[in-house]
Tab-separated table of C-alpha atoms in Angstrom:
chain	number	residue	atom	x	y	z
P	223	UNK	CA	16.016	35.587	11.777
P	224	UNK	CA	19.759	35.769	11.255
P	225	UNK	CA	21.510	37.146	14.317
P	226	UNK	CA	25.059	35.933	14.823
P	227	UNK	CA	25.848	34.226	18.105
P	228	UNK	CA	28.618	36.692	18.908
P	229	UNK	CA	26.176	39.597	18.519
P	230	UNK	CA	23.543	37.933	20.681
P	231	UNK	CA	26.160	37.505	23.410
P	232	UNK	CA	26.806	41.257	23.621
P	233	UNK	CA	23.225	42.509	23.222
P	234	UNK	CA	21.430	43.463	26.416
P	235	UNK	CA	17.957	44.650	27.318
P	236	UNK	CA	17.901	48.458	27.328
P	237	UNK	CA	15.412	48.468	30.218
P	238	UNK	CA	17.169	46.216	32.758
P	239	UNK	CA	20.539	45.323	31.106
P	240	UNK	CA	19.865	41.546	31.261
P	241	UNK	CA	20.886	39.195	28.416
P	242	UNK	CA	18.516	38.553	25.515
P	243	UNK	CA	17.555	35.200	24.001
P	244	UNK	CA	16.273	34.527	20.495
P	245	UNK	CA	12.687	33.329	20.177
P	246	UNK	CA	11.238	32.908	16.666
P	247	UNK	CA	11.392	36.407	15.113
P	248	UNK	CA	11.894	38.248	18.402
P	249	UNK	CA	14.391	38.756	21.206
P	250	UNK	CA	13.165	38.128	24.742
P	251	UNK	CA	14.772	39.567	27.859
P	252	UNK	CA	15.804	36.975	30.439
P	253	UNK	CA	15.335	39.507	33.243
P	254	UNK	CA	12.267	41.712	32.889
P	255	UNK	CA	10.621	39.628	30.139
P	256	UNK	CA	10.132	42.381	27.552
P	257	UNK	CA	10.034	41.097	23.979
P	258	UNK	CA	11.763	43.108	21.262
P	259	UNK	CA	10.937	42.760	17.550
P	260	UNK	CA	13.475	41.924	14.855
P	261	UNK	CA	12.770	43.602	11.518
P	262	UNK	CA	14.763	42.687	8.407
P	263	UNK	CA	17.265	40.835	10.636
P	264	UNK	CA	17.863	44.016	12.678
P	265	UNK	CA	16.954	43.989	16.394
P	266	UNK	CA	14.792	46.947	17.392
P	267	UNK	CA	15.963	47.493	20.962
P	268	UNK	CA	13.670	50.362	21.855
P	269	UNK	CA	11.657	50.057	25.070
P	270	UNK	CA	8.729	51.828	23.373
P	271	UNK	CA	8.688	49.136	20.638
P	272	UNK	CA	8.874	46.203	23.089
P	273	UNK	CA	5.847	44.263	24.240
P	274	UNK	CA	5.173	42.554	27.521
P	275	UNK	CA	4.836	38.756	27.545
């Protein structure tokens, strides 16, 4: 997964607005814990696409 650090700093969870952290091929919310997929190096920040931990 290739997400630039500057982009990761400005991305936020659409559900609770908390910061996200990179984990393998996914982005995990530091607040509510939802896990968002990354497809073709593009974060899919849709609550309907997220999974619970």
